[in-house]
Structures are given as C-alpha cells and as structure tokens.
PDB file of C-alpha atoms and ligand atoms in Angstrom:
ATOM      1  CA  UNK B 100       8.791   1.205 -17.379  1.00  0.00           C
ATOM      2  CA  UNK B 101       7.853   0.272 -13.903  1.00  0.00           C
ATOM      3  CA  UNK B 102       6.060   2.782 -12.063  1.00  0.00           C
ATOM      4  CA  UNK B 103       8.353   5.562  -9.283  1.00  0.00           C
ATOM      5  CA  UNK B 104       7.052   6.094  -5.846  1.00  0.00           C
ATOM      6  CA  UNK B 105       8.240   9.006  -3.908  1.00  0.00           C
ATOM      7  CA  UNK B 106       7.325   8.131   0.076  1.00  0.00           C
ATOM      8  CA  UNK B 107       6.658  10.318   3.194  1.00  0.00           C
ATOM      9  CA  UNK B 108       7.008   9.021   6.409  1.00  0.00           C
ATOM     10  CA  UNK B 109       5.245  11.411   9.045  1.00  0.00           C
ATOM     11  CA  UNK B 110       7.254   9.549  11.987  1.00  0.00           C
ATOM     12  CA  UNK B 111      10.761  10.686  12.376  1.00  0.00           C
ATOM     13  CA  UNK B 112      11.361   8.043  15.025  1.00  0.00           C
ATOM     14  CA  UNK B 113      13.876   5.089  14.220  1.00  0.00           C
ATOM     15  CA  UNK B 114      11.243   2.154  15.653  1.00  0.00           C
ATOM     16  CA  UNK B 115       7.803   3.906  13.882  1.00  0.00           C
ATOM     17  CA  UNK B 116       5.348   1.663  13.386  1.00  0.00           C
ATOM     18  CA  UNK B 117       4.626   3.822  10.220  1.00  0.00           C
ATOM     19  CA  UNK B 118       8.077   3.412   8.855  1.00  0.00           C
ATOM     20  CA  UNK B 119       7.844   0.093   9.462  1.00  0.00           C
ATOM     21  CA  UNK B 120       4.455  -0.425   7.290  1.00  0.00           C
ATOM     22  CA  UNK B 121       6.089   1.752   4.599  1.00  0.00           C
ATOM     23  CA  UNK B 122       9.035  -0.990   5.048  1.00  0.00           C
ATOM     24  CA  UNK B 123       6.695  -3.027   3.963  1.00  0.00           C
ATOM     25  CA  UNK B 124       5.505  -1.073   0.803  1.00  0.00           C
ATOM     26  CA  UNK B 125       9.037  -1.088  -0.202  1.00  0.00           C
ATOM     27  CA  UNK B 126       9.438  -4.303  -0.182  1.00  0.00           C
ATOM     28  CA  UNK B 127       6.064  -5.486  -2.054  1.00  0.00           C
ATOM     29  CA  UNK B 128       6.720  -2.746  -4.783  1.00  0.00           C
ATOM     30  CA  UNK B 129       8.911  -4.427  -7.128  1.00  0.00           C
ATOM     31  CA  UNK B 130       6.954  -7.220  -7.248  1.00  0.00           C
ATOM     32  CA  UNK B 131       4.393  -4.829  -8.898  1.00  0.00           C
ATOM     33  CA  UNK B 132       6.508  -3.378 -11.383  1.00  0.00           C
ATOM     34  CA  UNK B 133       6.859  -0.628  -8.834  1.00  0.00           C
ATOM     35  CA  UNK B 134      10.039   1.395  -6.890  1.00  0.00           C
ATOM     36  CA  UNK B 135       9.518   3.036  -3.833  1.00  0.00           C
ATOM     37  CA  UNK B 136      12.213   5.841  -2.988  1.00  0.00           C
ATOM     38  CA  UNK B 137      11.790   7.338   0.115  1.00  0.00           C
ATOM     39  CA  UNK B 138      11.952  11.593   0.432  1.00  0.00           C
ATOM     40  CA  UNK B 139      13.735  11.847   3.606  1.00  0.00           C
ATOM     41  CA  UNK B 140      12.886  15.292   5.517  1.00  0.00           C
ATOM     42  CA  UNK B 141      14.211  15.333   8.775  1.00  0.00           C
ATOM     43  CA  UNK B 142      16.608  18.131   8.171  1.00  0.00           C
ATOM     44  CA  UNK B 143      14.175  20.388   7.023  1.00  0.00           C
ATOM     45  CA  UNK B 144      13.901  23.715   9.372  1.00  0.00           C
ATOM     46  CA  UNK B 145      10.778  24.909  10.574  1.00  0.00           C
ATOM     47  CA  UNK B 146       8.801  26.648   7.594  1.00  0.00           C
ATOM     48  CA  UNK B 147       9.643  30.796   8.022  1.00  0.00           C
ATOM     49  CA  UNK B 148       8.820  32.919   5.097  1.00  0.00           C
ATOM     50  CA  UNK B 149      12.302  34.676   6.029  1.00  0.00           C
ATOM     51  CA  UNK B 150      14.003  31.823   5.584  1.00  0.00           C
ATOM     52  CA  UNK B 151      12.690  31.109   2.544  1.00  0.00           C
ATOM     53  CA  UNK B 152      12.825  34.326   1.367  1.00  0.00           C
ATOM     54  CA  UNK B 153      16.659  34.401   2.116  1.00  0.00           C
ATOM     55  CA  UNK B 154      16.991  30.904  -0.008  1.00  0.00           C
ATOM     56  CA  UNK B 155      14.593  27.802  -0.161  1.00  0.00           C
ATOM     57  CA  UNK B 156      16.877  25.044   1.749  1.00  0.00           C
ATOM     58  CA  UNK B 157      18.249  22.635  -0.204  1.00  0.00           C
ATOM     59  CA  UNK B 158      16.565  19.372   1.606  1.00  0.00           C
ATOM     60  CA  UNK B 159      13.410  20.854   0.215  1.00  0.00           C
ATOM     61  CA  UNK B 160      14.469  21.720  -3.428  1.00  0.00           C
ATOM     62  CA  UNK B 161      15.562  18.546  -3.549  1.00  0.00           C
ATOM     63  CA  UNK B 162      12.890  16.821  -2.762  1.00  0.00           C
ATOM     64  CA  UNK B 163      10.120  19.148  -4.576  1.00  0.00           C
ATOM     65  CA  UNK B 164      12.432  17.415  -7.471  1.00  0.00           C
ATOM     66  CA  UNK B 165      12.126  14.207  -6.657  1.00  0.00           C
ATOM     67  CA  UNK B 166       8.415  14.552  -6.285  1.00  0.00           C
ATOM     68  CA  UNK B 167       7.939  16.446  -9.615  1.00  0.00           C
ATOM     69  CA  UNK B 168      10.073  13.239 -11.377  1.00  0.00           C
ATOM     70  CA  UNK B 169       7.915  10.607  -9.555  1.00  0.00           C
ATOM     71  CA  UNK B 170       4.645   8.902 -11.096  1.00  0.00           C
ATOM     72  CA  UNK B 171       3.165   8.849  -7.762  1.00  0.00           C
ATOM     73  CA  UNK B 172       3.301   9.599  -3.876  1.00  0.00           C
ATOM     74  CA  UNK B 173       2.731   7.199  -1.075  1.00  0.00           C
ATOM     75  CA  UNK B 174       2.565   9.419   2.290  1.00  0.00           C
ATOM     76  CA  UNK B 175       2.776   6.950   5.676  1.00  0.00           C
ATOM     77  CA  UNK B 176       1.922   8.516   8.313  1.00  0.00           C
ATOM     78  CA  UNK B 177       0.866   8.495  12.253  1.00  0.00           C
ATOM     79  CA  UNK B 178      -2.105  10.601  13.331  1.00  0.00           C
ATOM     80  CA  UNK B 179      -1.043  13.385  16.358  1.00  0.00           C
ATOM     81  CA  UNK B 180      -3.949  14.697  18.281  1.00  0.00           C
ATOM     82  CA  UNK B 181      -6.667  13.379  15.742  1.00  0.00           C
ATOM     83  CA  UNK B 182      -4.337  15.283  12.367  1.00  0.00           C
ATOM     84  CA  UNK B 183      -1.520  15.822  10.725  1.00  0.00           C
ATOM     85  CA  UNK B 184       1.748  15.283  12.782  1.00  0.00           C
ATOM     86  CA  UNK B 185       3.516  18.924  12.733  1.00  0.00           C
ATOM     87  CA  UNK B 186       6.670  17.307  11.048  1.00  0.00           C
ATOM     88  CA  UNK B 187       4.649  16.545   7.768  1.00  0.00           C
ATOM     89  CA  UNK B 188       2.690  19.007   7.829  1.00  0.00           C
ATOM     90  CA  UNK B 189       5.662  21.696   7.593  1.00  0.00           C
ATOM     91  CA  UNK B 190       7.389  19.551   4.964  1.00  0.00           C
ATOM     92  CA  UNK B 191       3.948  20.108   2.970  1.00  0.00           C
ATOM     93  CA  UNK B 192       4.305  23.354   3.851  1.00  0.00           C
ATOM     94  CA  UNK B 193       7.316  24.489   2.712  1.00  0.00           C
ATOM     95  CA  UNK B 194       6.713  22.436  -0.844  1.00  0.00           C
ATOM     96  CA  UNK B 195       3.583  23.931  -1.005  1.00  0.00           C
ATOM     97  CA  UNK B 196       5.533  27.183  -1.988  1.00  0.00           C
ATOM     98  CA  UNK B 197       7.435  25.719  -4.654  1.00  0.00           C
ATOM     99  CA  UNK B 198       6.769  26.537  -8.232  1.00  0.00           C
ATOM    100  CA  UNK B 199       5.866  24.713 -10.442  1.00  0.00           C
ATOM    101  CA  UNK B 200       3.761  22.953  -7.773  1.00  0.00           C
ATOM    102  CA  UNK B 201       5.223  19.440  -7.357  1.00  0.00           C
ATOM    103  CA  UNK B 202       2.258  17.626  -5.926  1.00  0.00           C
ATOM    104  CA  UNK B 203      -0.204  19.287  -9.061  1.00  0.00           C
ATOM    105  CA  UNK B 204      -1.725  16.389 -10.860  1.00  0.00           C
ATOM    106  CA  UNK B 205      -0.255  13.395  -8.832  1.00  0.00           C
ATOM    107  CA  UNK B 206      -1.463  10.734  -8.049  1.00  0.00           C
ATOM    108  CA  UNK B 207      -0.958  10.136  -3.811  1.00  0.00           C
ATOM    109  CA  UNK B 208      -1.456   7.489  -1.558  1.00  0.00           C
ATOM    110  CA  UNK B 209      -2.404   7.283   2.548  1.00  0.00           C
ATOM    111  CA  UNK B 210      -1.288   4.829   4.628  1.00  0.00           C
ATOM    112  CA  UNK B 211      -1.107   5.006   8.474  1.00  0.00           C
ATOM    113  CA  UNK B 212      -1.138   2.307  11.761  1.00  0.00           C
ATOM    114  CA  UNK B 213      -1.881   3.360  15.192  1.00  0.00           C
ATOM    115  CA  UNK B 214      -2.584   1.518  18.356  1.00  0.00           C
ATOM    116  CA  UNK B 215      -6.135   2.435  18.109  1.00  0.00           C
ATOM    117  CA  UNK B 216      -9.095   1.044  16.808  1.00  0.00           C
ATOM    118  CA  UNK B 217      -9.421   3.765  13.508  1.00  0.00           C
ATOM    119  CA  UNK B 218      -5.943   3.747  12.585  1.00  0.00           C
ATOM    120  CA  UNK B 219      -5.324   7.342  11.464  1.00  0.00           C
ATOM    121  CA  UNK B 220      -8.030   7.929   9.944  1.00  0.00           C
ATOM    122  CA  UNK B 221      -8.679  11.163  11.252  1.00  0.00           C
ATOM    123  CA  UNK B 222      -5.653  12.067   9.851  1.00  0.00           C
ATOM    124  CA  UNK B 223      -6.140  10.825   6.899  1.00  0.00           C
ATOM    125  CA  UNK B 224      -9.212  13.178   6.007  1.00  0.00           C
ATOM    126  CA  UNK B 225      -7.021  15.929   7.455  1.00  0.00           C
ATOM    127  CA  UNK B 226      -3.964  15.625   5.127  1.00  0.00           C
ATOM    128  CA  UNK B 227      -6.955  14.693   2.311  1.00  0.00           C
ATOM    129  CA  UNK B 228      -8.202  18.441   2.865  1.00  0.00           C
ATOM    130  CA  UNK B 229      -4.319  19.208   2.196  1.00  0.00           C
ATOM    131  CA  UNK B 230      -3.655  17.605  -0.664  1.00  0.00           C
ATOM    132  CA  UNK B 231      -6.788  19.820  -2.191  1.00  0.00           C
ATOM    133  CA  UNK B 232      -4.850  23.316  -2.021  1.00  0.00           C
ATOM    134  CA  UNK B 233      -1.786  21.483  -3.377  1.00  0.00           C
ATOM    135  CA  UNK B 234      -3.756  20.124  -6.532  1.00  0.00           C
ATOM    136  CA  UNK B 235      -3.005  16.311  -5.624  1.00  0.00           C
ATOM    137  CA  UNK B 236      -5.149  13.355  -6.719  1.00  0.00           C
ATOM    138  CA  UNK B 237      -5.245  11.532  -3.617  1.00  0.00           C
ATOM    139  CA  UNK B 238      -6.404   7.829  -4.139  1.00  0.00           C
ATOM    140  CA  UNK B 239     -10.074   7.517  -3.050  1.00  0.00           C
ATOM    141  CA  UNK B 240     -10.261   3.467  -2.019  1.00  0.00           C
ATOM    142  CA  UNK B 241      -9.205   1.204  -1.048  1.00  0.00           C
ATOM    143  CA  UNK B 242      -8.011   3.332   2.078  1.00  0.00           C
ATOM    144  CA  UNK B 243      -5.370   1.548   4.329  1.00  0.00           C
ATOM    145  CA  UNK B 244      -5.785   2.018   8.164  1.00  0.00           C
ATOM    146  CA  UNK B 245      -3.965  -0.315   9.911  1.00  0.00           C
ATOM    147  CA  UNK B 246      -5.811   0.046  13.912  1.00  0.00           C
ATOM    148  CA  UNK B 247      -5.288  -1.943  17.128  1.00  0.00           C
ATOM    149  CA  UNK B 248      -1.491  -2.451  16.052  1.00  0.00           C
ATOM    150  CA  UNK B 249       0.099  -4.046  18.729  1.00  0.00           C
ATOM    151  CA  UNK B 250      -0.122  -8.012  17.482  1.00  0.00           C
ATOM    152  CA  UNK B 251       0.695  -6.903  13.707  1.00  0.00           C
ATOM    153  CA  UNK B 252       4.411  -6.343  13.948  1.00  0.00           C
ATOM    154  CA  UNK B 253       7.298  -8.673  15.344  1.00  0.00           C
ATOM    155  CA  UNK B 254      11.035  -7.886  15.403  1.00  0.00           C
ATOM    156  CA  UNK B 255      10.147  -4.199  13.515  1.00  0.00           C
ATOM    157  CA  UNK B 256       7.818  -6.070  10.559  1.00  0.00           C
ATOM    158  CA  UNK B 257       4.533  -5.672   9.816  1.00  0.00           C
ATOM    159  CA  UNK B 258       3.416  -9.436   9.870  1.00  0.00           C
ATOM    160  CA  UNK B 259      -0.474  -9.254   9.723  1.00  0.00           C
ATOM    161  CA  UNK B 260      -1.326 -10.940   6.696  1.00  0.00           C
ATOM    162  CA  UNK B 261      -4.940  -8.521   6.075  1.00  0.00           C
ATOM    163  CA  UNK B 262      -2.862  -5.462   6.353  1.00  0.00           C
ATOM    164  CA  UNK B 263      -0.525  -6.807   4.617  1.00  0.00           C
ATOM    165  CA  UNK B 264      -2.958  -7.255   1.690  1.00  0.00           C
ATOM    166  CA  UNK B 265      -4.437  -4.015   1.898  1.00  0.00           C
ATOM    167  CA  UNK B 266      -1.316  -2.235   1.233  1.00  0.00           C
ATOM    168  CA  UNK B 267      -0.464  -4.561  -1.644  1.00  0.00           C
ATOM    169  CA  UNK B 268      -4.072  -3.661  -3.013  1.00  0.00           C
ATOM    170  CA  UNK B 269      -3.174  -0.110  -2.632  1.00  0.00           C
ATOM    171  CA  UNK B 270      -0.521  -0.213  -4.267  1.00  0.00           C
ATOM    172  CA  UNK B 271      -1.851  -1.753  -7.245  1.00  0.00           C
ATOM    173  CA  UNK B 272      -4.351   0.806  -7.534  1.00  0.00           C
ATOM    174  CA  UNK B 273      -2.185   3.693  -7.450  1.00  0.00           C
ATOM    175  CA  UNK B 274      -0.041   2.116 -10.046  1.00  0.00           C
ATOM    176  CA  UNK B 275      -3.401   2.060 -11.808  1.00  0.00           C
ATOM    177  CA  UNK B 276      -4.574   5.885 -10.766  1.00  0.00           C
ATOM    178  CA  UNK B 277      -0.846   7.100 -11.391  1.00  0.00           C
ATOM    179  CA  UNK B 278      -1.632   5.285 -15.032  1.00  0.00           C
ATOM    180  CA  UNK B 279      -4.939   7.020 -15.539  1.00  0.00           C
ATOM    181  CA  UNK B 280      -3.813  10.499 -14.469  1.00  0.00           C
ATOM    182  CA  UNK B 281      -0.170  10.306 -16.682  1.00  0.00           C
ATOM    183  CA  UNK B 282      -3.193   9.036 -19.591  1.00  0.00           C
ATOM    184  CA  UNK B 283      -5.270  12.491 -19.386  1.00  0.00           C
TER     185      UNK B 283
HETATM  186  C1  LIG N 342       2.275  13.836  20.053  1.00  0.00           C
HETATM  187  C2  LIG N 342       1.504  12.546  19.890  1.00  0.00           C
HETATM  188  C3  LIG N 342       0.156  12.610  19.609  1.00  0.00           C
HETATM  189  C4  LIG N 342      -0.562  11.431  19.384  1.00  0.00           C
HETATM  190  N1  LIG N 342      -1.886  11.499  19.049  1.00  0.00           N
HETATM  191  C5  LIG N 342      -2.528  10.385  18.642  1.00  0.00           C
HETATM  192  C6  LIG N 342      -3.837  10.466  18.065  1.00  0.00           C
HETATM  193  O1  LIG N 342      -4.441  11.524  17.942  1.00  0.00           O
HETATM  194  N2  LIG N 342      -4.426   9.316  17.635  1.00  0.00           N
HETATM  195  C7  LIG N 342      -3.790   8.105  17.731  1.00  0.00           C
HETATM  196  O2  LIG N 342      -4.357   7.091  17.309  1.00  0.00           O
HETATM  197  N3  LIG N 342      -2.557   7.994  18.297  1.00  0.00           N
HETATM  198  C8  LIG N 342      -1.912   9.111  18.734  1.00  0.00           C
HETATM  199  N4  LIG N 342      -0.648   9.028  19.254  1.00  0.00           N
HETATM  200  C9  LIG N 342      -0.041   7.709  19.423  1.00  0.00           C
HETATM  201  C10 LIG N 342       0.651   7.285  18.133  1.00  0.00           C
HETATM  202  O3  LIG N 342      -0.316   6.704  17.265  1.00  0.00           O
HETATM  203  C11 LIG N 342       1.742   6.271  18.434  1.00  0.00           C
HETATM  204  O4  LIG N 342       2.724   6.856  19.264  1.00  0.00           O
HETATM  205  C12 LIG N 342       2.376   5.743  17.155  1.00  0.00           C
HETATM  206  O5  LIG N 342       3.198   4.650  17.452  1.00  0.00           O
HETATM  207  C13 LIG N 342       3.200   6.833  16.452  1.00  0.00           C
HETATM  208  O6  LIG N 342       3.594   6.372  15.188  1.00  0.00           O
HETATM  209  P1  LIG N 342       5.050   5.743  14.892  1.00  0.00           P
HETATM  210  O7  LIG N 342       5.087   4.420  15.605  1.00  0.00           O
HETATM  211  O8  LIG N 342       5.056   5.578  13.424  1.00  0.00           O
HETATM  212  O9  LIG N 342       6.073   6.697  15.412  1.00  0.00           O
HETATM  213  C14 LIG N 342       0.075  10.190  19.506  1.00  0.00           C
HETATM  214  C15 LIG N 342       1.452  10.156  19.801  1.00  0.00           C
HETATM  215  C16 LIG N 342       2.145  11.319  19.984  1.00  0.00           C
HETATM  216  C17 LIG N 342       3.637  11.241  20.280  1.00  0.00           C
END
C-alpha cells in the first residue's frame, strides 16, 4: 500500500517559495510509492482557550484526522525572524490540544528554502524542539535546506537539480522511518 503524506506549508502566500518546493514533493511522491495530501490551514482562527473551550473549529478537527490517518508528515516551511512562522506555529498549537495526540508516534519531515545562505535552518531546530512536546519522530538526516534561492526556481518550479535530489532522498527515507516506526 503506498505510503500517505499529510503536508504543512508554513507560507500562506500564493507565490511561496516553500509551497512551491512542497510542489515539488508532490509531484516526486508517486514515483516512490508515496501520496502527498496537503492539510490546508488557512482558516484556522488564532488559538484561544475560549474558543476552544466553546467548540474545537472544525478546520482543525479535521485535520488532527487527517494527520492521525496518515503514515507520515512532511512540514515545508519558511523561517520568520530565525523560528517558527506564527501561522504554523498556532496550527501546532491548536492540534497540540487534541486527544488522542495526532502527531504521537509519527514519523515527520522538514523541508524549508529561503533566500539565505542556511535555508531555515534555524527554524528547523525550532519546530524540532516542537515536535518533542507533541511526541513526533522527526526525521534526523538527511535534512533539506534549500539556501541562496533565487536561481533555483523559474516560472513558480523548483528547478535546481541538488535540491531537487535532496528532497527525493528525503522522501525515501521517511517512507523508510514511517516503515520502521508503523514496524515497532
Ligand atoms: C515576517 C518575515 C520574517 C522573515 N524572517 C526571515 C528569517 O528569519 N530568516 C530568513 O532566512 N528569511 C526570513 N524572511 C524572508 C523569507 O525567507 C522570504 O520572504 C521567503 O520567501 C518566505 O517564504 P515563502 O516564499 O515560502 O513565502 C522573513 C520574511 C518575513 C515576511
């Protein structure tokens, strides 16, 4: 049975560089025996304890579901002010109170591109520290930081062949870490 991805994109914009890198996931996937579904957020409010006391919004039961079905979870993000842009990080937030914990036990994936030379990767160890409390497995190597961006995307495609590669090696391990985890 091939292997389901649930996605993240921490970029709400329509022309992210992120989005357009986890375009790219999407489209290597199946060639792995993979299928990436992305969890779209963008309607979910601001995390208030009232509000979720009053009733957990739907856009987040739904996709605390879709996470809980999924083998695995690729998050593809930006990196605001060296972390965690605020519209992931209060996704996270809010499915951090859902029980059973979605994220416990899964196997997760980071991927981000900036115009910089370290390509997210302070964000990266930021949203690792995360993924601790929520009882992920985040994927140790090989990590996929995609820097200096502006000559590795034409007409809204990542076209660099290296980082290209290194998601498609990514990939194939987390098939492989998803594997190991769903094995234990
Ligand atoms: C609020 C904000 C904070 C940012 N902070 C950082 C940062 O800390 N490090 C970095 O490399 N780029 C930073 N940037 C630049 C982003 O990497 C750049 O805008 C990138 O294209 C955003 O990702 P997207 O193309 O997927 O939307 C920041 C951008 C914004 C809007």
């Amino acid at each position: 049975m091939s292997t389901r991805i649930v996605a993240l994109c921490g970029s709400l914009r329509s022309a992210s560089r992120n989005q357009q890198v986890l375009n790219a996931a999407i489209d290597i996937a199946p060639s792995l025996d993979a299928i990436i579904t992305q969890g779209k957020f963008d309607d979910v409010p601001l995390y208030n304890q009232d509000v979720q006391d009053a009733g957990v919004p739907p856009a987040v039961t739904t996709l605390a579901q879709s996470i809980a079905n999924a083998d695995a979870v690729l998050i593809v993000s930006p990196e605001y002010n060296y972390s965690v842009p605020g519209v992931l990080k209060n996704v996270i937030d809010w499915l951090s109170r859902m029980s059973p914990q979605p994220f416990a036990g899964k196997a997760v994936a980071i991927m981000g591109t900036s115009p910089g030379a370290i390509g997210t990767a302070r964000m990266q160890y930021h949203l690792r520290q995360t993924l601790v409390f929520l009882d992920a497995h985040p994927l140790n190597k090989p990590e996929v930081m995609i820097g200096s961006y502006s000559d590795k995307f034409d007409e809204g495609k990542l076209i660099d062949a290296k980082a290209l590669e290194m998601v498609e090696r990514q990939l194939v391990s987390l098939i492989a870490w998803s594997k190991q985890l769903r094995a234990l």
